[in-house]
Amino acid sequence: MTALVTQSFNIKGIVQGVGFRPWIFQLAKRFQLTGHVLNDGQGVSILVQGPEMALAGFRAALDTERPPLCRIDELTVSHAQVQDLQDFTIAHSSAGQAAAIVTVGSDKSSCDACLAEIHDPNNRHFGYPFTNCTHCGPRYTIIRNLPYDRHNTAMAGFALCDACRQAYEDPMDRRYHAQPVSCPKCGPELTLRGAGGEILAKREQALAQTIALIEQGKILAIKGLGGFHLICDAGNHDAVTELRRRKCRPAKPLALMMPSIEFAKQYAEGSSAEWQLLSSQERPIVLMAKKQHQADAPALSSAIAPDIDRLGLFLPYTPLHTLLLDGLQRPLVATSANRSGEPIITDGDEVLQQLGKPPLAVVDAILDHNRPIINGCDDSVVQMLDDELQVLRLARGYAPLSLPSKSLASMNIISKSLASMNIVSKSLVSMNTASKSLANKDSGDNSSNKLPSLLAVGPQQKNTLALNIGNQLYLSPHIGDLFSVEAEGYFERTLQSFQRLYRFEPEAIIRDKHPDYASSRWAERQSARQLEVQHHFAHLLAVMAANDYSGKVLGFSFDGTGLGDDNQLWGGELLLADCQGFQRLATLSPMTLLGGEQAIREPWRLLYSLLLQNHGIEELQQLAVFAAEPAAKLTNLGKLANSGIGPKSHSIGRLFDAAAALLANLRLSQYEGQAGIILETLARRAIAAGKQQRVEKLGLELKLELKLEPTNTRAELVLGQWQSAPLFSALLLAWRTEPDSELLALAFIQAIGKGIITAALKARNWLKAEGIDELPLVLSGGVFQSRLLSEYCHRELARLEFHRLKPGLVPVNDGGIALGQLWYGLHQPGLTQSLVER
């Protein structure tokens, strides 16, 4: 008789709600093994017993065959005693007593099998808008608690019919333990309501009347996976302009949901990588190049993305959206249902309360359904930089993002090298000392290697949350800008969801250095220990975390704002950094924000401030860009600038604003990033017209010089400052000589890029002279959302053989800050030591 061997497998990762247990069941049957598999708070546990050869085959299959949505982060195997096991079973889930560390899966778009069923008149799911299986459908948005079982989801109130129960309980069926499984007999149903809340239709009639209302030019709120969209016919100019008026969104581009790839190709151009991304199961909004209108394609409203050359496209990602687009066969505007600047709305009654009542009525009707959205989640927004994915908004399809850290799992971070958790080392000497202290620490004592549970609360804009359970890092979906009571409430609800799912209570909170951010104020009200991280340092740390990297980096942190250590506004920084601290090697020369925050809303003020450094008030008053302002106002602002009074900014983002004021007469910034988008549009037109060869002749430069303003004697700026005023004087001269806005926009972007490359080379030489080996480079901050700038830098850095850390799925803008804050906290030995001792 062949000897039996028994093994126990414990698996962590995305292994619940993705068909993992039935797949294990089928594997066990294939290899004629006995035992069981079950979900628990840690992931999936498996006990298998059989001949050694069969167990080896089972183990090999675990590595080479997996369900499409599964991700294994950690797999441990141990031997167990031989037992009297007669069969292989799927056991009931166990919540366990320990903190849950199973990874909650993100929502995925409909799979091909489910789409085929809703189009098959002979299938019981024909025309059913909530069809799903273990390979697709909602996850994060419907889950209340772990483990991921039906009674812990939004489907708890829907009793399975006999046919659905049979599929749900059959391990050989693709709907085995698919928690949202249902059909027209037993599942959620649609309801169409008027703006006053009255019921207009239900089920199939609700969908049919919705299609008719959209065809009539009406604006509807329609419930998706993680919230409501505001939807109208993208070809109906009156409907689109009315949506903008009602939502108070005058210029920011609107996303388009296309019926199919074939439809999308009538309106956009893209690489094969972009088309694959558009049709991926994550179904993000993909920014793509506008295509010149073709006569055989229905026209789009010019109000969708005015004055820019990009469209944000996505494909239907639920059966409901698919059925809706099947009926309409036209592109739809699909933007988040909210008031401008506030979080996406997830409840139908709230839509009616906020968007259905005069005088602020936005919607004409609402297509609702009775499956609750437990956790809100907006649409992800991405773009391709050459063939590299860049995430601009991390949400549906990608979030919650989980990042297992092997380095944190293996290192002993308990060290007494830092006496106080509030000390941030900024000199090369202290950074090297801290690194050596960590390296020399005896790592043999694993008893104190437990990582604390930390919470990072992110910045004010594009807020996300980050937390860890052991060495598993989690980044929440996009929360948004924390400028309203509603947004702060959404922030707290998102945090409560993670606390509920992971039974998580933070031992310490990490926040931005800016005391007036809503997230910072929230942190201050908590009793947990506090740690501050400088904004631009956190940008670099986010990319380091994405690469599970804790060594030194040379990092460019370019964005619009952020409080620096000297209480000035930073945003154009070259930092030498590791997880313990940073040294500021270079920065952008400061500009005065004339009028404070008003200068950010009115870019002409920034342009005026920059030009005043080399030009007189009377000369500038003659320029057309300032002609709309009274002479007395310009004179007073000039005196203010010359006095040196007023807030200073070192922001590269503000340079883009100033350039757009000159080259595109952008007087009022209507949405964040508008200047950069307009400049890119102009620059791409220059490229299309073959004007690249003329850029070099203009000689625009963002020079890095070892020249500091008199008030700044800080020796840390060893490479100096990028000189912005000479760049704008040269830009003005070129504009006067040849006012070609397209050519000059391209020249401006390339001048910024060359300034980065020159600084990287200078830093490389300086580091070499200091005896420091070649370091990886990081490019982070919202400025690097500029596709032309980033692609230029990526190519040049690769040509010069720099090693660049890529952000992966972590947003390069402020959406990644929370992860950087968390990465910092997890590498503070003083903090960890004090928490363990407590």
C-alpha angles and dihedrals in degrees: 000000000000113000116247124230124198124205134180121213125195114190129188129188134062095341105126123082093011101093093265099136096050088047090053088047091054091046091052091050091048091055093038093240128156128215136076145272128212143171119241138167090276099050126269128341122201131188115190131177131186144095115330092246092054092048090052090054091048091050092049091051090055088063099042107032124049139152111268097251096040124110122183113205100169133012123183125184128196135171120249136189118278110260137192097261118163102180144002115260141176105238127209115272122263122211093200126199101263124087111282113254100168109123116247109228123233123241115271133201124253116290122231093254093056092045090052090053096052088053095047113092089200094056122089089229092058109141092354110146096204101053115142145142138193089286096059148010137065124345117147095030094058103037123106102171143359139286094059101243129140096256088057094055141069087266093069091103095053113085113210119246118229094265094048092045091053091053092043092054099041111095090201093058121089088228094059105139091346092157098208092048114139143130137210090282098056112011142082119302137209125251125189113207132183122238088266092056097255116144112248101173144339139220115344093000090054091058093044093051091046089057090049093050092051090050087053091057098257125149115234136185109224125189116238131175099287103017146329128303126210103229136189139151107287090209094055104089094190092053093048094048090046090052089052091049094048094045093044090235105134102171116358110117118260123225120242126215110209125204092228146341089267090057092047091054089062090064108028142042124214149151122267087258091056093050091048090050092050091054097040118120090254088064096200126178102264121203107226138169117272115245121221108260114269120213094232094053122083108254121251122223112264087225094071097082106358119201096355132099100223134085127199106223133180137167130233110282103183132050088246092057090044093053091046093052091043088059097044103036092197136096117272132206105236114181130159114281104240143093110279110284096011129106124274114274117239104181126071095217089052090052089055092045096049104028106022105058126084138274089032097034110152103168132057093199142350130229103208136168135198101244103104122231103228097182121028118228128176127209118282118242120207143160137193121243100200096306097334120105116230119191114213097174120021110211141102114029095017106041142117082046115205122197118185111208115213091182093057091046092055104037128083101225096181106112137148092212092110115055095194131030091219095063112103110189112221106170127082090240095055092042091053092045093052092047093050091048090055093045093051095047113117105253096189095094104084094165091086096041094103112127116225120238107251133184123209114196101195131215135305098265127050086006122196132165128232131194140161136224102197108308094341112103122202129197116193126226118271112293099179139218114341098219100117141049089247092054092049089050090052089050091055094045091052090051091048090053092055092044090051095045097046100029083236129173115173119234090200137008125222119203143167119281091240106099096202098058110113089233091053091049090050091051091050090058092057125090096223122104114277133223127181126212125191112246101237093042087055090054089061093042090056091060090044089053091049087058096040086238126148104169129097122299137184104229137189109204109187123169144121103276148338134153114266129209090259091054091251123119110263129193108136104066137153107196135183101212149164132172092282100054147304146253119220106229099173141358140182114270108258128260125197115245098225104212095010112245089004087073089063091054093043108044094188087074090060092049090049091050093051095046093047089068090071105014136060126248094244092051093051093047088066093061118105092226090066097037094102092062123082114253091236091055092051091047092052092047089049091054090048091052093047092049091062090230119133139057117309127218130200092187125141087196089064089054089060089051092051093047091051090051090057101037101034101022090241100176100162123034106220098184138010113278094015093128093052092048092050093048091049091051091052093045093050089052088054090052091048089052092051096246097137093102091061094056096079092053090060091063096209110172138177095207122203108215134172089239123122131188112256093254093056114071095153109143092205092083090082093162095041130219137317105243108230100172095062089048091056093044088055090045091052092048091050090047091053092047097044116003095203103146093188095053093043093048089055091046091050094051091047091049089057090048093049089048089057094047093047091050091049090054092047091048091049091054093045092050090049090052088051090053094250118140123236110293132207116257126231126198110192142153134072094286088071089065082083100106096203093048095047095045091049091050094044093053095045094046090050090049090052090048098244115156109231125197108224121217095224109189093345111106113249090214128065090298088083097048095094091057090051091050090051092049089053094050093049090056098052106105093187091055093045093047093051092049093049091049090052 
